[in-house]
Amino acid sequence: MTQIENRIWDKEHECMPRTQLEQLQLERLQQTLRRVNEQVPCYKNKFSTLGIKPEDIRSLDDMARLPFTTKEDLRLNYPYGMFAVPMRDVVRIHSSSGTTGKPTVVGYTRNDLRTWTQLAARFMTAAGVSADDIVHIAFGYGLFTGAFGLHYGAEEIGASVIPISSGNSDKQIMIMQDYQSSALVCTPSYALTLADRMEQQGINIDTLSLRVGLFGGEPWSEEMRREIETRLGIVATDNYGLSEVMGPGVAGECCHQCGMHIFEDHFIAEIIDPDSGEVLPRGSSGELVLTSITKEAFPIIRYRTRDITKLEYERCECGRTHVRMLKTMGRSDDMLIIKGVNVFPTQIEEVLFQIDGCEPHYQLVVERAGTMDTLEVQVEVNERIFFDEMKKQRAFVDMLEKRLLSALGVGANVKLVEPSSIPRHEGKAKRVIDKRNQGGAQ
Ligand code: DLL
């Protein structure tokens, strides 16, 4: 596989010495706090309830005194109550892909769009995209931030953008072949769906021009990365973001693929204990909390992302000084508690992807039998295993159940299902069917 080059989009900011970076963060934070205190009633009330004035925050360590912002705050202020500028200054609106209730609405000023474009250009450059690339954007264009974020980033770099949007895999593949797409942008699960479809059509990947993938929008394991890299013959990179904080462009991997650099000249990252809310020491795994320090329309203070990760402060070989967030285990809301043991879907994915015969498509069904939660892992297997004799199939299931037990510390029932029987998604995959809440598929 060809190694991607290490280009840097904005050397001054991305490689800034940390003391200077932290000084810049503090100045920008103080400005943001002053603005939200004046312009956003939700923050004014939160600060006054805690008896905090923006000028009390004199160091980055003082941040722990600031209140959190939660999804609930955004719901209570739906749709525009968190905006810090009048609507006449807002030039774009997006919203989050919430599964329940009202979505959260986010706005951007002209400057916010410029920043977003620059940050998307940064992580796309770090992933190896250049003006020579043909960037195939298979995220849905619409209220979701994915497509527009990467679209403008790629144009800024000077690449040629194909805004194909999501869906219609056969057409995606035809365009990929005919237009010679070299960089694929979508969710990692959709990249695998495309790989499956190519195999079904007997397409030799050497006839494609693809060389790099920029995947994000959902959690995915290292095992899934290897699967995508092998099957599509590309370098697969990870990028992270969330609409409440900006969209894609909060963090992205460089060519070393060792965690996503969080663009710390625009965001401050903390890791907290999701239960107590305490800030955890460096190197701990916990919930990522993000504060925006340059956004105009929709600044956000200590937003509880619910994403569980770890920050790596060790200097990266690429020269960037910005902290790296490791692959998230998933959202704390997606964590299952099975017989008292915490289980993330990505842990199950890691096991399944290591086993020859399992296809990279699975679904988890959680049910309650009496007071006990049970977990069924439905996994597609290849035809040889699916149509094998009962005895061999049973042995395969036993082996899988043993491997899951040792990796998760709790038992799960495995059900082998036919190839192509688990629903495919064009955007974010839905891995969990939770039958504990009446009729509730989440
Ligand atoms: O998914 C923004 C995005 C689009 C990021 C395209 C990257 C690429 P939301 O729909 O608001 O925004 O969902 C945000 O998705 O809190 C994470 O739980 C999850 N997520 C996003 N990127 C990653 C990633 C976009 N690389 C939520 N790894 C976040 C793991 C991710 N989870």
Coordinates of C-alpha atoms and ligand atoms in Angstrom, one line a residue:
M1 CA 0.0 0.0 0.0
T2 CA 1.3 3.4 -0.8
Q3 CA 2.2 5.6 2.2
I4 CA 0.6 9.0 2.0
E5 CA 2.7 12.1 2.2
N6 CA 2.9 14.3 5.2
R7 CA 1.8 17.7 4.1
I8 CA 0.8 20.4 6.6
W9 CA -1.9 23.0 5.7
D10 CA -1.3 25.7 8.3
K11 CA 2.2 25.1 9.8
E12 CA 2.1 28.2 11.9
H13 CA -0.9 27.0 13.9
E14 CA -0.6 23.3 13.6
C15 CA 3.0 23.1 14.7
M16 CA 2.8 26.0 17.3
P17 CA 4.9 25.3 20.4
R18 CA 2.6 24.2 23.2
T19 CA 3.2 27.1 25.6
Q20 CA 2.4 29.6 22.8
L21 CA -0.6 27.5 21.8
E22 CA -1.9 27.4 25.4
Q23 CA -1.5 31.2 25.7
L24 CA -3.5 31.6 22.4
Q25 CA -6.2 29.2 23.8
L26 CA -6.5 31.2 27.0
E27 CA -6.9 34.5 25.2
R28 CA -9.5 33.1 22.8
L29 CA -11.3 31.4 25.6
Q30 CA -11.6 34.7 27.6
Q31 CA -13.0 36.5 24.5
T32 CA -15.5 33.7 24.0
L33 CA -16.6 33.7 27.6
R34 CA -17.1 37.5 27.5
R35 CA -19.2 37.2 24.4
V36 CA -21.4 34.3 25.5
N37 CA -22.0 36.0 28.9
E38 CA -23.3 39.1 27.1
Q39 CA -25.1 37.5 24.2
V40 CA -26.4 34.0 25.3
P41 CA -28.9 34.1 28.1
C42 CA -28.4 30.3 28.8
Y43 CA -24.7 31.0 29.6
K44 CA -25.4 34.3 31.5
N45 CA -27.7 32.3 33.8
K46 CA -25.4 29.4 34.2
F47 CA -22.4 31.7 35.1
S48 CA -24.5 33.8 37.5
T49 CA -25.9 30.7 39.2
L50 CA -22.3 29.5 39.8
G51 CA -21.2 33.0 40.8
I52 CA -18.6 33.0 38.0
K53 CA -17.5 36.0 35.9
P54 CA -15.6 35.6 32.7
E55 CA -12.7 37.5 34.2
D56 CA -12.4 34.8 36.9
I57 CA -11.0 32.4 34.3
R58 CA -7.3 33.3 34.4
S59 CA -5.7 30.1 33.4
L60 CA -6.7 26.9 31.4
D61 CA -6.9 25.1 34.7
D62 CA -9.7 27.4 35.8
M63 CA -11.8 25.9 33.1
A64 CA -12.9 23.2 35.5
R65 CA -15.0 25.9 37.2
L66 CA -17.0 26.5 34.2
P67 CA -20.4 24.8 33.7
F68 CA -21.0 22.1 31.2
T69 CA -23.3 22.4 28.2
T70 CA -25.4 19.4 27.4
K71 CA -27.7 18.3 24.7
E72 CA -30.5 19.1 27.1
D73 CA -29.4 22.8 27.1
L74 CA -29.6 22.8 23.3
R75 CA -33.0 21.2 23.4
L76 CA -34.3 23.8 25.9
N77 CA -33.1 26.6 23.6
Y78 CA -34.4 25.1 20.4
P79 CA -34.0 26.3 17.7
Y80 CA -31.9 29.5 17.9
G81 CA -31.6 30.3 21.6
M82 CA -27.9 29.5 21.9
F83 CA -26.9 31.8 19.0
A84 CA -24.6 34.6 20.0
V85 CA -25.2 36.8 16.9
P86 CA -28.4 38.1 15.3
M87 CA -29.9 36.0 12.6
R88 CA -28.9 38.5 10.0
D89 CA -25.3 37.5 10.6
V90 CA -26.0 33.8 10.2
V91 CA -25.4 32.5 6.7
R92 CA -25.8 28.8 7.1
I93 CA -27.9 26.4 9.3
H94 CA -27.3 22.7 9.9
S95 CA -28.6 20.3 12.4
S96 CA -27.5 17.2 14.3
S97 CA -28.5 13.7 13.3
G98 CA -30.5 13.2 16.5
T99 CA -32.4 9.9 16.7
T100 CA -35.0 11.0 19.2
G101 CA -36.8 14.2 19.8
K102 CA -36.0 17.5 18.1
P103 CA -32.7 17.8 16.4
T104 CA -30.3 20.5 17.6
V105 CA -29.8 23.4 15.3
V106 CA -26.5 25.0 14.6
G107 CA -25.6 28.2 12.8
Y108 CA -22.5 29.7 11.1
T109 CA -21.5 33.2 10.3
R110 CA -19.4 34.0 7.2
N111 CA -16.3 33.8 9.3
D112 CA -17.4 30.5 10.9
L113 CA -17.7 29.0 7.4
R114 CA -14.2 30.3 6.6
T115 CA -12.8 28.7 9.7
W116 CA -14.7 25.4 9.0
T117 CA -13.3 25.4 5.4
Q118 CA -9.8 25.9 6.7
L119 CA -10.1 23.2 9.3
A120 CA -11.5 20.7 6.8
A121 CA -8.6 21.6 4.5
R122 CA -6.2 20.9 7.3
F123 CA -7.3 17.4 8.1
M124 CA -7.8 16.5 4.5
T125 CA -4.3 17.7 3.8
A126 CA -3.0 15.7 6.8
A127 CA -4.8 12.6 5.3
G128 CA -2.9 13.1 2.1
V129 CA -5.4 14.9 -0.1
S130 CA -3.9 17.4 -2.6
A131 CA -4.9 19.5 -5.6
D132 CA -4.2 16.4 -7.7
D133 CA -7.0 14.5 -6.1
I134 CA -10.5 13.8 -7.3
V135 CA -12.6 13.7 -4.1
H136 CA -15.7 11.6 -4.2
I137 CA -18.1 12.8 -1.5
A138 CA -20.6 10.1 -0.6
F139 CA -22.1 11.7 2.5
G140 CA -25.6 13.0 2.1
Y141 CA -25.9 16.7 1.3
G142 CA -28.4 18.3 3.5
L143 CA -28.7 19.3 7.2
F144 CA -26.0 16.8 8.1
T145 CA -22.7 18.6 8.3
G146 CA -20.6 15.8 6.8
A147 CA -20.9 16.5 3.1
F148 CA -20.6 20.3 3.2
G149 CA -17.7 20.3 5.6
L150 CA -15.5 18.1 3.4
H151 CA -16.8 19.6 0.2
Y152 CA -15.5 23.1 1.0
G153 CA -12.3 21.7 2.5
A154 CA -11.5 19.8 -0.6
E155 CA -12.2 22.8 -2.9
E156 CA -10.0 24.9 -0.7
I157 CA -7.2 22.5 -1.2
G158 CA -7.8 22.7 -5.0
A159 CA -8.9 19.2 -5.4
S160 CA -11.7 18.3 -7.9
V161 CA -14.9 17.6 -6.0
I162 CA -17.6 15.1 -7.0
P163 CA -20.6 15.9 -4.9
I164 CA -22.3 12.6 -5.6
S165 CA -24.1 12.5 -2.2
S166 CA -25.2 9.3 -0.5
G167 CA -27.0 6.2 -1.9
N168 CA -27.2 4.2 -5.1
S169 CA -24.0 2.2 -4.7
D170 CA -24.0 1.0 -8.3
K171 CA -23.9 4.6 -9.6
Q172 CA -21.3 5.5 -7.0
I173 CA -19.1 2.7 -8.3
M174 CA -19.7 3.6 -12.0
I175 CA -18.7 7.2 -11.3
M176 CA -15.7 6.2 -9.2
Q177 CA -14.5 4.2 -12.2
D178 CA -15.4 6.7 -15.0
Y179 CA -14.4 9.9 -13.2
Q180 CA -11.3 8.3 -11.6
S181 CA -12.1 9.2 -8.0
S182 CA -9.0 9.1 -5.9
A183 CA -10.2 10.0 -2.5
L184 CA -13.4 8.5 -1.0
V185 CA -15.4 10.4 1.7
C186 CA -18.1 8.6 3.6
T187 CA -18.8 6.7 6.8
P188 CA -16.5 3.7 7.3
S189 CA -19.5 1.3 7.2
Y190 CA -20.6 2.7 3.8
A191 CA -17.0 2.1 2.5
L192 CA -17.5 -1.5 3.4
T193 CA -20.9 -1.6 1.7
L194 CA -19.2 -0.2 -1.5
A195 CA -16.4 -2.8 -1.2
D196 CA -19.1 -5.6 -1.0
R197 CA -20.9 -4.3 -4.0
M198 CA -17.7 -4.1 -6.0
E199 CA -16.9 -7.7 -5.1
Q200 CA -20.4 -8.8 -6.1
Q201 CA -19.9 -7.1 -9.4
G202 CA -16.5 -8.7 -9.9
I203 CA -14.7 -5.4 -10.1
N204 CA -11.0 -5.6 -9.7
I205 CA -9.9 -2.7 -7.4
D206 CA -6.8 -2.2 -9.5
T207 CA -9.0 -0.7 -12.2
L208 CA -10.0 2.1 -9.8
S209 CA -8.0 5.2 -9.0
L210 CA -8.8 5.2 -5.3
R211 CA -5.8 5.7 -3.0
V212 CA -7.1 7.3 0.2
G213 CA -10.3 7.3 2.2
L214 CA -11.5 9.9 4.7
F215 CA -13.9 8.2 7.0
G216 CA -15.8 9.6 9.9
G217 CA -19.2 10.2 11.5
E218 CA -19.3 7.0 13.5
P219 CA -17.0 4.8 15.7
W220 CA -14.9 2.2 13.9
S221 CA -12.2 -0.2 15.1
E222 CA -8.6 -0.7 13.9
E223 CA -9.7 -4.1 12.6
M224 CA -12.3 -2.4 10.4
R225 CA -9.7 0.0 9.2
R226 CA -7.5 -2.9 8.1
E227 CA -10.5 -4.6 6.4
I228 CA -11.3 -1.4 4.4
E229 CA -7.6 -0.8 3.5
T230 CA -7.2 -4.3 2.2
R231 CA -10.5 -4.6 0.3
L232 CA -10.3 -1.1 -1.3
G233 CA -6.5 -1.0 -1.6
I234 CA -6.4 2.5 0.0
V235 CA -5.0 4.2 3.1
A236 CA -8.0 4.7 5.4
T237 CA -7.9 7.7 7.7
D238 CA -10.2 8.8 10.5
N239 CA -11.7 12.2 11.1
Y240 CA -14.0 13.4 13.9
G241 CA -16.4 16.1 14.6
L242 CA -19.9 16.8 15.7
S243 CA -22.5 19.3 14.6
E244 CA -22.8 21.0 18.0
V245 CA -19.1 21.9 17.9
M246 CA -18.8 22.6 14.1
G247 CA -19.1 19.4 12.1
P248 CA -16.2 17.4 10.6
G249 CA -13.0 19.3 11.1
V250 CA -12.7 19.2 14.9
A251 CA -10.0 16.5 14.6
G252 CA -8.3 14.4 11.9
E253 CA -5.5 11.9 11.5
C254 CA -2.2 12.5 9.8
C255 CA -0.3 10.0 7.8
H256 CA 1.0 8.3 10.9
Q257 CA -2.6 7.1 11.7
C258 CA -1.9 7.3 15.4
G259 CA -4.9 9.3 16.7
M260 CA -6.7 12.4 15.4
H261 CA -5.1 15.8 16.0
I262 CA -7.7 18.1 17.7
F263 CA -7.3 21.5 16.2
E264 CA -6.5 23.1 19.5
D265 CA -6.2 26.7 18.2
H266 CA -10.0 26.5 17.8
F267 CA -11.1 24.0 20.4
I268 CA -10.1 23.1 23.9
A269 CA -10.4 19.4 24.8
E270 CA -10.8 17.9 28.3
I271 CA -11.4 14.4 29.5
I272 CA -13.9 13.9 32.3
D273 CA -15.3 11.1 34.3
P274 CA -18.7 10.7 32.7
D275 CA -20.4 10.0 36.1
S276 CA -18.8 12.5 38.4
G277 CA -18.0 15.2 35.8
E278 CA -14.5 15.5 37.4
V279 CA -11.6 16.4 35.0
L280 CA -9.4 13.4 34.7
P281 CA -5.6 13.4 34.7
R282 CA -3.7 13.3 31.4
G283 CA -3.7 9.9 29.8
S284 CA -7.0 8.8 31.3
S285 CA -9.8 7.4 29.2
G286 CA -13.2 9.2 29.7
E287 CA -15.7 11.5 28.1
L288 CA -14.4 14.1 25.7
V289 CA -15.6 17.6 26.5
L290 CA -15.0 20.4 23.9
T291 CA -15.1 24.2 24.1
S292 CA -15.1 26.3 20.9
I293 CA -12.9 29.3 21.2
T294 CA -13.3 31.0 17.8
K295 CA -16.9 30.4 16.7
E296 CA -19.1 33.4 16.3
A297 CA -22.7 32.2 15.7
F298 CA -22.8 29.2 18.0
P299 CA -20.0 29.2 20.5
I300 CA -20.2 26.3 22.9
I301 CA -18.6 25.9 26.4
R302 CA -17.6 22.6 27.8
Y303 CA -19.9 20.5 25.6
R304 CA -20.3 17.0 26.8
T305 CA -19.8 15.0 23.7
R306 CA -20.6 11.6 25.3
D307 CA -17.8 10.2 23.2
I308 CA -15.4 8.0 25.2
T309 CA -11.7 8.4 24.2
K310 CA -8.2 9.2 25.5
L311 CA -5.9 12.1 24.7
E312 CA -2.3 11.5 23.7
Y313 CA 0.0 14.5 24.3
E314 CA 3.2 12.9 23.2
R315 CA 4.6 14.9 20.2
C316 CA 3.6 13.3 16.9
E317 CA 6.3 12.5 14.3
C318 CA 4.4 14.6 11.7
G319 CA 5.5 17.7 13.6
R320 CA 2.0 18.8 14.6
T321 CA 1.8 19.8 18.3
H322 CA -1.9 19.4 18.6
V323 CA -3.1 16.7 21.0
R324 CA -4.4 13.5 19.4
M325 CA -7.6 11.8 20.4
L326 CA -7.5 8.0 20.0
K327 CA -10.3 6.2 18.2
T328 CA -13.4 6.5 20.3
M329 CA -14.9 3.4 21.9
G330 CA -18.2 4.9 21.1
R331 CA -20.7 7.1 22.8
S332 CA -21.5 6.6 26.4
D333 CA -25.2 6.4 25.3
D334 CA -24.3 3.4 23.1
M335 CA -22.6 1.6 25.9
L336 CA -24.5 -1.5 26.8
I337 CA -24.6 -2.8 30.4
I338 CA -24.9 -6.6 30.1
K339 CA -25.1 -8.3 33.5
G340 CA -23.4 -5.4 35.0
V341 CA -20.5 -5.3 32.6
N342 CA -20.0 -2.3 30.3
V343 CA -19.8 -3.3 26.6
F344 CA -19.2 -1.1 23.6
P345 CA -20.2 -2.3 20.1
T346 CA -16.7 -1.5 18.9
Q347 CA -15.2 -4.1 21.3
I348 CA -17.4 -6.7 19.7
E349 CA -16.5 -5.5 16.2
E350 CA -12.8 -6.0 17.1
V351 CA -13.4 -9.6 17.9
L352 CA -15.6 -10.4 14.9
F353 CA -13.3 -8.8 12.4
Q354 CA -10.4 -11.0 13.5
I355 CA -12.2 -14.2 12.7
D356 CA -11.9 -15.8 9.3
G357 CA -15.4 -16.6 8.0
C358 CA -17.2 -13.7 9.6
E359 CA -18.3 -11.0 7.2
P360 CA -17.8 -7.4 8.5
H361 CA -21.5 -6.9 9.1
Y362 CA -23.1 -7.4 12.5
Q363 CA -25.9 -6.2 14.6
L364 CA -26.5 -6.4 18.4
V365 CA -29.8 -7.2 19.9
V366 CA -30.3 -6.4 23.5
E367 CA -33.3 -7.8 25.4
R368 CA -34.4 -8.1 28.9
A369 CA -35.3 -11.5 30.3
G370 CA -36.8 -10.9 33.8
T371 CA -34.3 -8.5 35.4
M372 CA -31.4 -9.7 33.3
D373 CA -30.2 -8.1 30.1
T374 CA -29.1 -10.4 27.3
L375 CA -27.1 -9.7 24.3
E376 CA -27.3 -11.5 21.0
V377 CA -24.6 -10.9 18.4
Q378 CA -25.9 -11.5 14.9
V379 CA -23.1 -11.8 12.5
E380 CA -23.0 -12.5 8.8
V381 CA -20.8 -15.4 7.8
N382 CA -19.6 -16.4 4.4
E383 CA -21.6 -19.0 2.5
R384 CA -19.2 -21.8 3.3
I385 CA -19.8 -21.5 7.0
F386 CA -23.5 -20.7 6.6
F387 CA -24.2 -23.8 4.6
D388 CA -21.8 -26.0 6.5
E389 CA -23.0 -29.1 8.5
M390 CA -24.7 -28.3 11.8
K391 CA -21.9 -29.8 13.8
K392 CA -19.3 -27.5 12.2
Q393 CA -21.6 -24.5 12.5
R394 CA -22.1 -25.2 16.2
A395 CA -18.3 -25.4 16.7
F396 CA -17.9 -22.1 15.0
V397 CA -20.5 -20.5 17.2
D398 CA -18.9 -22.0 20.3
M399 CA -15.5 -20.6 19.3
L400 CA -17.0 -17.1 18.7
E401 CA -18.8 -17.1 22.0
K402 CA -15.6 -18.1 23.8
R403 CA -13.7 -15.3 22.1
L404 CA -16.4 -12.8 22.9
L405 CA -16.5 -13.9 26.6
S406 CA -12.8 -13.5 27.0
A407 CA -12.7 -10.1 25.3
L408 CA -15.8 -8.6 27.0
G409 CA -15.9 -10.4 30.3
V410 CA -19.5 -11.3 29.8
G411 CA -21.3 -13.9 27.7
A412 CA -23.2 -13.1 24.5
N413 CA -25.2 -15.4 22.3
V414 CA -24.0 -15.6 18.8
K415 CA -26.4 -16.1 15.9
L416 CA -24.9 -16.7 12.4
V417 CA -26.9 -15.1 9.7
E418 CA -26.8 -15.4 5.9
P419 CA -24.5 -13.1 3.8
S420 CA -26.3 -9.7 2.9
S421 CA -29.1 -10.2 5.5
I422 CA -28.2 -7.4 7.9
P423 CA -29.5 -4.1 6.7
R424 CA -26.9 -1.8 5.1
H425 CA -26.9 1.9 5.7
E426 CA -25.8 4.7 3.4
G427 CA -24.7 6.9 6.3
K428 CA -24.1 6.0 9.9
A429 CA -24.6 2.3 10.7
K430 CA -27.1 1.3 13.4
R431 CA -25.5 -1.5 15.3
V432 CA -27.8 -1.9 18.2
I433 CA -31.4 -3.0 18.4
D434 CA -32.6 -2.4 21.9
K435 CA -35.7 -4.3 22.6
R436 CA -35.7 -3.4 26.3
N437 CA -37.8 -0.3 25.7
Q438 CA -41.1 -1.5 24.3
G439 CA -41.0 -1.5 20.5
G440 CA -37.8 0.6 20.5
A441 CA -35.3 0.0 17.7
Q442 CA -32.7 2.7 18.2
Ligands
DLL1 O1 -21.1 13.0 12.4 C1 -19.9 15.1 11.9 C2 -19.0 14.4 11.0 C3 -19.4 14.1 9.7 C4 -17.7 14.0 11.5 C5 -18.5 13.5 8.9 C6 -16.9 13.3 10.6 C7 -17.2 13.1 9.3 P1 -23.1 14.5 14.1 O2 -24.1 13.9 13.1 O3 -23.5 15.6 14.9 O4 -21.8 15.0 13.3 O5 -22.6 13.3 15.0 C8 -21.6 13.4 15.9 O6 -20.8 11.2 15.6 O7 -20.4 12.8 18.8 C9 -19.6 10.8 17.6 O8 -20.4 10.1 18.4 C10 -19.8 10.4 16.1 N1 -18.5 10.5 15.3 C11 -18.2 11.4 14.4 N2 -17.0 11.2 13.9 C12 -16.5 10.1 14.5 C13 -15.3 9.3 14.4 C14 -21.0 14.2 12.5 N3 -14.4 9.6 13.5 C15 -21.2 12.1 16.5 N4 -15.2 8.3 15.3 C16 -20.0 12.3 17.5 C17 -16.1 8.0 16.1 C18 -17.5 9.7 15.5 N5 -17.3 8.6 16.3

